[in-house]
PDB file of C-alpha atoms and ligand atoms in Angstrom:
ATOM      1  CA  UNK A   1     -20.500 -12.046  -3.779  1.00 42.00           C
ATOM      2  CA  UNK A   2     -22.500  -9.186  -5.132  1.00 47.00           C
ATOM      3  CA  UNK A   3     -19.789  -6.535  -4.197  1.00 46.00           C
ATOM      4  CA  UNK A   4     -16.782  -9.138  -5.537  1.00 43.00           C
ATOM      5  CA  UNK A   5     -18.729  -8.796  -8.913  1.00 46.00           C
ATOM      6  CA  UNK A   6     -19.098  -5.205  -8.911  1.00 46.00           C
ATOM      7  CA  UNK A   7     -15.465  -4.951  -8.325  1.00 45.00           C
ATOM      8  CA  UNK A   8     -14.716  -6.696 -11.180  1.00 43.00           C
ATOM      9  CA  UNK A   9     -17.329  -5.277 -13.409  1.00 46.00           C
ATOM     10  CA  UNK A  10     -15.530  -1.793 -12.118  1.00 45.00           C
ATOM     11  CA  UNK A  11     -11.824  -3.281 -13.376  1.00 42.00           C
ATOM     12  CA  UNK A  12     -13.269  -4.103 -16.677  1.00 42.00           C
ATOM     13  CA  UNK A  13     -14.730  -0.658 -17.124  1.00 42.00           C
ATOM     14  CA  UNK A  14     -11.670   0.498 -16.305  1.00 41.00           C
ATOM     15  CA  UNK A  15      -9.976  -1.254 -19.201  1.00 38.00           C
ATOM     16  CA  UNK A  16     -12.179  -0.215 -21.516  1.00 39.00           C
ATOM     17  CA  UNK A  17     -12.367   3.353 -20.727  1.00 38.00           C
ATOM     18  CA  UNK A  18      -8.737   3.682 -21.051  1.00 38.00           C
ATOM     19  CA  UNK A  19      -8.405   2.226 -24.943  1.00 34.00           C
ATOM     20  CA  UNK A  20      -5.380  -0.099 -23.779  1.00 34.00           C
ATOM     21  CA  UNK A  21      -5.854  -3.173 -22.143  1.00 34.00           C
ATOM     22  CA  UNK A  22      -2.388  -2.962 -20.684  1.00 33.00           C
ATOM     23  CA  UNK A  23      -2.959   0.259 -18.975  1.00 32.00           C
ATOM     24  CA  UNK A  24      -5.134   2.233 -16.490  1.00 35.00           C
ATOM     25  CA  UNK A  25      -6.348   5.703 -17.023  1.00 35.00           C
ATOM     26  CA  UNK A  26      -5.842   6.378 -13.634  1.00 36.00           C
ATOM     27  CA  UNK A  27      -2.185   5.731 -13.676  1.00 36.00           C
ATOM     28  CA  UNK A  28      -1.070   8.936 -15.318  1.00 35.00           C
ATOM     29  CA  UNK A  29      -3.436  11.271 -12.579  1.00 37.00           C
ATOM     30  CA  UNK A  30      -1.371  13.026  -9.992  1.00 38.00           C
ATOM     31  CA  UNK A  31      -4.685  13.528  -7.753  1.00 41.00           C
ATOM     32  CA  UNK A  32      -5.962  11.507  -6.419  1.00 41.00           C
ATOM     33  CA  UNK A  33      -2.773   8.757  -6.016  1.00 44.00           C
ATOM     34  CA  UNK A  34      -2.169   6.464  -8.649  1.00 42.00           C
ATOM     35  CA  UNK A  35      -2.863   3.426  -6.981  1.00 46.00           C
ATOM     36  CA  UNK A  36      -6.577   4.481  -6.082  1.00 46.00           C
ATOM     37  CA  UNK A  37      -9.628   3.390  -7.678  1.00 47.00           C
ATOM     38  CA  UNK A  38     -11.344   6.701  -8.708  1.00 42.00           C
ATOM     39  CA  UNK A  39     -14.938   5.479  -8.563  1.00 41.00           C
ATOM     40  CA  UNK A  40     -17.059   6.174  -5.518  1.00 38.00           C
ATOM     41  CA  UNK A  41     -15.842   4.150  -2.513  1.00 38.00           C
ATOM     42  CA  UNK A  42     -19.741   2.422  -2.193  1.00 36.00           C
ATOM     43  CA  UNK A  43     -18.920   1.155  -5.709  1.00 50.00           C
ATOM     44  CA  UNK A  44     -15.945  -1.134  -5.107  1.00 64.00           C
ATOM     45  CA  UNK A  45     -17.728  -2.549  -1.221  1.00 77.00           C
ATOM     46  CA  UNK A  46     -18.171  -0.977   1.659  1.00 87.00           C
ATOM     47  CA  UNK A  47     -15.333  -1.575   3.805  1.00 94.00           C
ATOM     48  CA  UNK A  48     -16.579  -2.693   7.637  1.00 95.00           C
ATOM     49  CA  UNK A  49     -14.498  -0.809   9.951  1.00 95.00           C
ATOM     50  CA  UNK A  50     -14.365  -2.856  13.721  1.00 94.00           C
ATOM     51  CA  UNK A  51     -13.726  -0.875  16.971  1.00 91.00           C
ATOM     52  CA  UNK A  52     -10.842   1.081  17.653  1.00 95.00           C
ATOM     53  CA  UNK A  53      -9.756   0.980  13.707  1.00 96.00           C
ATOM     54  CA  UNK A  54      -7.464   3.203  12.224  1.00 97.00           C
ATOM     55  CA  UNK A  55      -6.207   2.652   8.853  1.00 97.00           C
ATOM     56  CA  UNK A  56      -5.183  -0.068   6.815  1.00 98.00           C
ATOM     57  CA  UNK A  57      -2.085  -1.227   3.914  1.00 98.00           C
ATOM     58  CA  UNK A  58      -3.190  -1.734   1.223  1.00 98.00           C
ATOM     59  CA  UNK A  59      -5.866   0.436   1.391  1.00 97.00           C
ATOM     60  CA  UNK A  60      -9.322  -0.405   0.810  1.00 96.00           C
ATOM     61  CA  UNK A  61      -9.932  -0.215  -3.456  1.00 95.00           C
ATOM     62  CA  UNK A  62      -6.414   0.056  -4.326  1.00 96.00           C
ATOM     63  CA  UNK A  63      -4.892  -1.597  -7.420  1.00 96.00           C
ATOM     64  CA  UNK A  64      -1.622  -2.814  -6.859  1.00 97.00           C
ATOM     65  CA  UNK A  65       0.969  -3.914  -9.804  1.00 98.00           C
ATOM     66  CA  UNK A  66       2.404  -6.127  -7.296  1.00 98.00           C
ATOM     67  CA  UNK A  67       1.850  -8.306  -4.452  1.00 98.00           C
ATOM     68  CA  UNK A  68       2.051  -6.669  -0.834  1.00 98.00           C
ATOM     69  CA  UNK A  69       4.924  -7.951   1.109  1.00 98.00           C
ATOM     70  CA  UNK A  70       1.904  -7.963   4.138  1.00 98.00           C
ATOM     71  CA  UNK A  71      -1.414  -6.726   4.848  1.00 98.00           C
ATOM     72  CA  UNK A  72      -1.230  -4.076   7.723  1.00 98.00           C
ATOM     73  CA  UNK A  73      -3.765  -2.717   9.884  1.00 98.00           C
ATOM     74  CA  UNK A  74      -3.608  -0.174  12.421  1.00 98.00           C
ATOM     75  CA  UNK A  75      -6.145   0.705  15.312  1.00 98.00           C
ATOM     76  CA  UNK A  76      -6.447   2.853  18.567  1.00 97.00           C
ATOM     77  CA  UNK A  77      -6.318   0.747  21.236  1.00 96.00           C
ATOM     78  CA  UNK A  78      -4.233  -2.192  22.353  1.00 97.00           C
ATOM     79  CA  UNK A  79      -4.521  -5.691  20.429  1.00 98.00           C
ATOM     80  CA  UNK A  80      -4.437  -8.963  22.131  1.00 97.00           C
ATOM     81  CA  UNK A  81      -4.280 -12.685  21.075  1.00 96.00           C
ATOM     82  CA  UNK A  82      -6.539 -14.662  18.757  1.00 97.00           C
ATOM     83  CA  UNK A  83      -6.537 -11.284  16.809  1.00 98.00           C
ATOM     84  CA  UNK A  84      -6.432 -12.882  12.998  1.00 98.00           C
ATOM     85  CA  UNK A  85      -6.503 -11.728   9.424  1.00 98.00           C
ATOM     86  CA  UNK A  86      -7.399 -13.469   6.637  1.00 98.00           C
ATOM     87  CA  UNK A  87      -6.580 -12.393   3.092  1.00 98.00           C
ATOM     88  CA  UNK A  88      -8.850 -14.371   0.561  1.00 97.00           C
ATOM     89  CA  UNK A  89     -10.133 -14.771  -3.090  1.00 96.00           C
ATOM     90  CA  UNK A  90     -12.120 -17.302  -3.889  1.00 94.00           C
ATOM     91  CA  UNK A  91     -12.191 -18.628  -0.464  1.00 95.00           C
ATOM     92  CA  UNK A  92      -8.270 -19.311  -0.290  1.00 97.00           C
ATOM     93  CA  UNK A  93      -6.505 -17.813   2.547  1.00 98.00           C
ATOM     94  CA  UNK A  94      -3.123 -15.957   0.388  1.00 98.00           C
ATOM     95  CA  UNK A  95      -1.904 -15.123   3.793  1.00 98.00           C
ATOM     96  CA  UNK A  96       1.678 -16.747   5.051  1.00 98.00           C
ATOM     97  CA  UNK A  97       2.421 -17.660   8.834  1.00 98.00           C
ATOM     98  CA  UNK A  98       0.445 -16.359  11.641  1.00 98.00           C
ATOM     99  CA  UNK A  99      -1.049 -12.810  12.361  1.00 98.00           C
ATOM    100  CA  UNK A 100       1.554 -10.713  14.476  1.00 98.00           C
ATOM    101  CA  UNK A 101       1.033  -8.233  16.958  1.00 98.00           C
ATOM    102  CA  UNK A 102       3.585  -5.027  16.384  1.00 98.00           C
ATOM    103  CA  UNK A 103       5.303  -4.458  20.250  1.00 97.00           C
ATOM    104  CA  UNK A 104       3.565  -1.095  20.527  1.00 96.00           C
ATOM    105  CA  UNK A 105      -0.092  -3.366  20.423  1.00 98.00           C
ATOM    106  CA  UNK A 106      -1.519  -0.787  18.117  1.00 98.00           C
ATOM    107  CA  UNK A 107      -0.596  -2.569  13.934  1.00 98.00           C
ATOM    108  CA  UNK A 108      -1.487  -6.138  13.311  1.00 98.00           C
ATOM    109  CA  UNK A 109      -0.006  -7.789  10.304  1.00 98.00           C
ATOM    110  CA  UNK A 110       0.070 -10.844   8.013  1.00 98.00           C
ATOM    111  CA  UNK A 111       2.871 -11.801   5.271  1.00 98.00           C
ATOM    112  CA  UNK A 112       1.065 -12.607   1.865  1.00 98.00           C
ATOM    113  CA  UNK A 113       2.039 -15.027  -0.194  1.00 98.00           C
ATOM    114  CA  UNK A 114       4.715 -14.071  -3.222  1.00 97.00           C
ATOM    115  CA  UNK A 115       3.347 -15.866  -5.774  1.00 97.00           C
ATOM    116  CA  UNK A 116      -0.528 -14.798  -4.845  1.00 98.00           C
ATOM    117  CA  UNK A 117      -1.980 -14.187  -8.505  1.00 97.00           C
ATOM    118  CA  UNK A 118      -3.516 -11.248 -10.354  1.00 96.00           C
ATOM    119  CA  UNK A 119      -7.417 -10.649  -8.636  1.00 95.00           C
ATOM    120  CA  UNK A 120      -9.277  -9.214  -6.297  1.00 95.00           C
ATOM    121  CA  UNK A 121      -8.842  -9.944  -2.355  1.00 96.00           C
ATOM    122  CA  UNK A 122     -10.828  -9.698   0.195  1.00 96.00           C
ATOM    123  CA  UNK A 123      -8.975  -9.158   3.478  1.00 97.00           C
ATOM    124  CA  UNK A 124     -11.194 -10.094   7.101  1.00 97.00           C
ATOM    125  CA  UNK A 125      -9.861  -9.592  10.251  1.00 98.00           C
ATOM    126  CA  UNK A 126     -10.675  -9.714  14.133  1.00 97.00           C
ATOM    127  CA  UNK A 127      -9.856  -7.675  16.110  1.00 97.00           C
ATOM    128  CA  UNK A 128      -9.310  -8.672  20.131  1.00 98.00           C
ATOM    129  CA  UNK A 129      -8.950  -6.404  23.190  1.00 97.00           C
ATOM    130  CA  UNK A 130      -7.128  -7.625  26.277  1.00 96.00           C
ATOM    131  CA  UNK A 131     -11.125  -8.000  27.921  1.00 96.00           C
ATOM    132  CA  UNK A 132     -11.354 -11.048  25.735  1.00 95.00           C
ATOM    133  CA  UNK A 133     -13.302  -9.332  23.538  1.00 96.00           C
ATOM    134  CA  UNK A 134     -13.046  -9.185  19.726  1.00 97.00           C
ATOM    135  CA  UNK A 135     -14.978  -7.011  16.414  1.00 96.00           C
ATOM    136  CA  UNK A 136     -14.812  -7.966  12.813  1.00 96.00           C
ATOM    137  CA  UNK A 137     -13.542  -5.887   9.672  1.00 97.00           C
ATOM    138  CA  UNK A 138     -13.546  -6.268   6.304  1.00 97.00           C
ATOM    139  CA  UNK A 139     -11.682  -4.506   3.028  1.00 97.00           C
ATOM    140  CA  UNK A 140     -11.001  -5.252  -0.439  1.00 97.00           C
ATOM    141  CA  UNK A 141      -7.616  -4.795  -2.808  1.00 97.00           C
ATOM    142  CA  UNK A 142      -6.861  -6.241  -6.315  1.00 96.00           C
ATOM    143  CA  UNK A 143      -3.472  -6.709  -8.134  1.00 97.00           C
ATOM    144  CA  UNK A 144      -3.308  -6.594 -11.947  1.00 97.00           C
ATOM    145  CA  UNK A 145       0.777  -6.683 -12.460  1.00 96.00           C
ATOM    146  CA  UNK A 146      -0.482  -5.267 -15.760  1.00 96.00           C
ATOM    147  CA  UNK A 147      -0.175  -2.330 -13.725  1.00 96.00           C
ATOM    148  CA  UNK A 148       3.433  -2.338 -13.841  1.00 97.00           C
ATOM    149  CA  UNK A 149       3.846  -1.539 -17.759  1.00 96.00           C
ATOM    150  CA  UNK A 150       3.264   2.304 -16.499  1.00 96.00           C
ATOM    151  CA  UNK A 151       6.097   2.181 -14.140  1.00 98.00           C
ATOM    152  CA  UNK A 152       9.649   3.180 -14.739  1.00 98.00           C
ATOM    153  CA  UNK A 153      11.675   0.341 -15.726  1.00 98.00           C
ATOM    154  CA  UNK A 154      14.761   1.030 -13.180  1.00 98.00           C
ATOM    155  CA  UNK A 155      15.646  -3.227 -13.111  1.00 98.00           C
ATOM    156  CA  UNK A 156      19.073  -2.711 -14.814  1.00 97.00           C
ATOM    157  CA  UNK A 157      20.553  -0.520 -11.741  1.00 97.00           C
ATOM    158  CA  UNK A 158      21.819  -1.042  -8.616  1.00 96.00           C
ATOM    159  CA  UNK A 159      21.265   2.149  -7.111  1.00 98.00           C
ATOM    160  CA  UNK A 160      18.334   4.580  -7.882  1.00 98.00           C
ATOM    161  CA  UNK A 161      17.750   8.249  -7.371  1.00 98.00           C
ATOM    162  CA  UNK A 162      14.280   9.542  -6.853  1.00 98.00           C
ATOM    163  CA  UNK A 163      13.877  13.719  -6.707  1.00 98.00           C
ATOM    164  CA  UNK A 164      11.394  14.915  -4.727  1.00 98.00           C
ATOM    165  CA  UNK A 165      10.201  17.948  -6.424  1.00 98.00           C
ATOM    166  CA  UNK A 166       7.096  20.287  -7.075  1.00 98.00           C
ATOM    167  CA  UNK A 167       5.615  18.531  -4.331  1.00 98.00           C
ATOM    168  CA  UNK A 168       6.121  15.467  -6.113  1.00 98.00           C
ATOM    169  CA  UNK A 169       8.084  11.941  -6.550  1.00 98.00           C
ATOM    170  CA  UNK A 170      10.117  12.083  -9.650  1.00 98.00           C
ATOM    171  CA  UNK A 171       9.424   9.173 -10.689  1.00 98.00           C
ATOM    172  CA  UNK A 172       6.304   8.570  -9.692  1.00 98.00           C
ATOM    173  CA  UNK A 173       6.115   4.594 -10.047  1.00 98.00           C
ATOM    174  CA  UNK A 174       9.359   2.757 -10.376  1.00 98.00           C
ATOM    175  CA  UNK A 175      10.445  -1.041 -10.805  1.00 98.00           C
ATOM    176  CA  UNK A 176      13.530  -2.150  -8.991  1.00 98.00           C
ATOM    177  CA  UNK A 177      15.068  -5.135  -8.837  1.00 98.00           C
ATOM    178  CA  UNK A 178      15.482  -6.955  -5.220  1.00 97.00           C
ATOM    179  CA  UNK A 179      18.724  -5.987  -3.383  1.00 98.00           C
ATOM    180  CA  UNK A 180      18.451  -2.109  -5.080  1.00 98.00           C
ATOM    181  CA  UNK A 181      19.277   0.581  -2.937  1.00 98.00           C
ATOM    182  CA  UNK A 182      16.951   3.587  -3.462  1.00 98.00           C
ATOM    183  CA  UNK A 183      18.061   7.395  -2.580  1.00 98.00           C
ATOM    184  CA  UNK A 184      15.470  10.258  -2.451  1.00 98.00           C
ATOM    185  CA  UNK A 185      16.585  13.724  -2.690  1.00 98.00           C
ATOM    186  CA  UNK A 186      14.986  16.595  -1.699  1.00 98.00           C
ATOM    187  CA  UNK A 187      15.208  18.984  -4.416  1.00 98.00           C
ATOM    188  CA  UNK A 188      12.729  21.755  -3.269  1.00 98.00           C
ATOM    189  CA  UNK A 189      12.822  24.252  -0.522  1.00 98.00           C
ATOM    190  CA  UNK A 190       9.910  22.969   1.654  1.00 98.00           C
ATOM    191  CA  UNK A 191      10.515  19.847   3.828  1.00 98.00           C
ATOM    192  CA  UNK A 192       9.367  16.863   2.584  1.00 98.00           C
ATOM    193  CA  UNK A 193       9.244  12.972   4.078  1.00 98.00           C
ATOM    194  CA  UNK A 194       9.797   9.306   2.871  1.00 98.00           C
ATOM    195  CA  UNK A 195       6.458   7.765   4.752  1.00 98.00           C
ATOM    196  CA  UNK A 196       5.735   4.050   3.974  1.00 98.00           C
ATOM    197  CA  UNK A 197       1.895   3.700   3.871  1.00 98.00           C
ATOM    198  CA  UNK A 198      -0.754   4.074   5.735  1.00 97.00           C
ATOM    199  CA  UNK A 199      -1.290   7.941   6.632  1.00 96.00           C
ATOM    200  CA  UNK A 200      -0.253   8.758   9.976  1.00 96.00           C
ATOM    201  CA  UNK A 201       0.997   5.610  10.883  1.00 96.00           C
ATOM    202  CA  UNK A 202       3.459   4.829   8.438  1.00 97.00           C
ATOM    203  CA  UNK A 203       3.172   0.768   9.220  1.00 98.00           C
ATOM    204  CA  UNK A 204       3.548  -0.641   6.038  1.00 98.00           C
ATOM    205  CA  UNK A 205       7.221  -1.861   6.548  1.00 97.00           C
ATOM    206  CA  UNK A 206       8.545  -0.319  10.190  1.00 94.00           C
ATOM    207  CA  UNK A 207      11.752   1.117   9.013  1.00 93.00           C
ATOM    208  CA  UNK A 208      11.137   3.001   5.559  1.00 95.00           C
ATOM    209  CA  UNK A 209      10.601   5.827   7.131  1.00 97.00           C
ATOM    210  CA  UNK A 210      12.611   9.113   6.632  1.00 98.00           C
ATOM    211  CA  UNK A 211      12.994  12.167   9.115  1.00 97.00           C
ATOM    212  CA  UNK A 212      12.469  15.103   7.570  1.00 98.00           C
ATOM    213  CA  UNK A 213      13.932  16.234   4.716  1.00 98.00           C
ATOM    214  CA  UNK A 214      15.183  19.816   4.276  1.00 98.00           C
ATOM    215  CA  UNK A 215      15.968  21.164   0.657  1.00 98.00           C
ATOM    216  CA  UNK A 216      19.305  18.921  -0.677  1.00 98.00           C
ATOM    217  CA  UNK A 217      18.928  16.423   1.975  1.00 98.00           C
ATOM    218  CA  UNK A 218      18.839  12.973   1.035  1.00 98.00           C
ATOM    219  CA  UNK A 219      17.223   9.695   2.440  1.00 98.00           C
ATOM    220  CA  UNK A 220      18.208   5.977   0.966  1.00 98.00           C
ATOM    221  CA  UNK A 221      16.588   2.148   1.910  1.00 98.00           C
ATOM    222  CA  UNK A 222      17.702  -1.021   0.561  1.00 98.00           C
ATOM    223  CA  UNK A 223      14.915  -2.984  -0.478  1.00 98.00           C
ATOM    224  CA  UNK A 224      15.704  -6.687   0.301  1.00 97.00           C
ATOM    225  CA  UNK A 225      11.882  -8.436  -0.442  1.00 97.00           C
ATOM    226  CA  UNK A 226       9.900  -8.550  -3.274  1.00 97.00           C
ATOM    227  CA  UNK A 227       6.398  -7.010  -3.384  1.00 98.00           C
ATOM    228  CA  UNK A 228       5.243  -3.664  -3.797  1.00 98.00           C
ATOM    229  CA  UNK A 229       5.628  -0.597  -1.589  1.00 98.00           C
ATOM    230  CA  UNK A 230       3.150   2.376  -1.322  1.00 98.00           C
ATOM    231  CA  UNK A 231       5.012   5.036   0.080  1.00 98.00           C
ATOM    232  CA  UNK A 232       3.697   8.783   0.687  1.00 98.00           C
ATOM    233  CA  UNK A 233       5.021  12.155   2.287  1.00 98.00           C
ATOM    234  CA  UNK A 234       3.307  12.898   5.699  1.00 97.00           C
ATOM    235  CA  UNK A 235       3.239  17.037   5.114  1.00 98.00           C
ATOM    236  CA  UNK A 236       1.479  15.892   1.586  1.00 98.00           C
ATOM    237  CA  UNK A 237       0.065  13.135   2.028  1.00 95.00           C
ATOM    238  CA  UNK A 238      -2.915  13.369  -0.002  1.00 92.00           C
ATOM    239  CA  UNK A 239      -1.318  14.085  -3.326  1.00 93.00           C
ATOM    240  CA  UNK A 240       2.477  13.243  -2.779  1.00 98.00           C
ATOM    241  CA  UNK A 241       2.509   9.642  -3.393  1.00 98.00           C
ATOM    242  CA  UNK A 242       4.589   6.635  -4.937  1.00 98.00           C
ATOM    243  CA  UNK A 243       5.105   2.893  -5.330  1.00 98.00           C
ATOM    244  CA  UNK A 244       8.801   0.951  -5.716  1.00 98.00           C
ATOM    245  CA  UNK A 245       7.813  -2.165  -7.134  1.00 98.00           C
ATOM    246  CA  UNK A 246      10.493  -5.207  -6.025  1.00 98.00           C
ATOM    247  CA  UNK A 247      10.740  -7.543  -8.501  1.00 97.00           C
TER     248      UNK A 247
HETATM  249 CU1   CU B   1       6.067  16.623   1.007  1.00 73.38          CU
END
């Protein structure tokens, strides 16, 4: 309980710091991403980390202007049945259906509810090994759609070009309405990547994933489910970064 109210005592800070209730400060930074809470990590909960994890989407302190389509964690060694997350605030599970096991037994995942409102979340999970045996984890995210007002409104079009420039995403943050086909163009002479989050295993959602792209190649994904979508490039991943918000 302590660390939920630190959390929100950090989000409130936030506002106030940044003169505009309807904005964060950290929303116009390039580094780190714009999505990450900029206070120390010990601030906003330590996250537990089980055996054999990895990484996890959304990551742990991230503000989202949008709900995640699912809550994805990745480990190193092969997952087995009653692994489970949960994905709570105030003790109600926002998670939809069961916990799924990805075929390659290394990314478990759980759909989240579409209409899950604005707060902080606290996701659980257990982790199980074919020996029967399982570890727990723990990590927090918040959304605050309010978020969203610094994104580019791109709702009115059907198609949408993002440049991928100065080691960049141009823009950054867009909306998009569901249905919107999105086409990224490489428009500098170092290969760059589409990579949905996390960093290296690109888990988020399976197939919004690029090869690379040379200098003028392009790279385009329909996006047919509301939610937001942390995306990244793999050869920069810590400062290349962007989010399509689905509405
Ligand atoms: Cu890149």
């Amino acid at each position: 309980m302590r660390k939920v109210t630190t959390l929100v005592a950090i989000l409130a800070a936030t506002l106030i710091l940044s003169g505009c209730q309807l904005k964060f400060p950290l929303s116009k930074q390039t580094n780190p991403p714009a999505t990450q809470i900029t206070t120390p990590e010990t601030e906003v909960g330590t996250p537990k980390k089980s055996a054999h994890y990895e990484s996890n989407t959304p990551a742990h302190g991230t503000i989202l202007a949008g709900v995640p389509i699912n809550v994805v964690i990745n480990f190193n060694f092969d997952l087995a049945s009653p692994s489970k997350i949960e994905i709570k605030k105030d003790g109600v599970d926002f998670g939809v259906g069961e916990t799924a096991i990805d075929p390659n037994k290394l990314t478990m995942r759980r759909k989240m509810d579409p209409a899950a409102p604005e707060g902080i979340y606290k996701v659980a999970y257990n982790a199980c090994w074919p020996d029967g045996t399982c570890h727990d984890g723990s990590f927090e995210f918040a959304i605050n759609r309010a978020k969203a007002g610094t994104f580019v409104d791109m709702t009115g079009q059907n198609e949408v070009s993002i440049n991928l420039k100065n080691f960049m995403f141009e823009p950054k943050n867009v909306r998009i309405k569901k249905g919107t086909k999105v086409t990224w163009t490489n428009s500098d002479s170092t290969a760059h990547y589409v990579n949905t989050d996390s960093h290296p295993a690109h888990t988020y959602i399976l197939d919004m994933n690029s090869q690379a792209l040379e200098e003028s190649q392009t790279y385009s994904y329909t996006f047919e489910t509301a939610g937001i979508y942390p995306y990244h490039c793999s050869a920069h991943a810590s400062t290349m970064a962007g989010n399509i918000l689905v509405e």
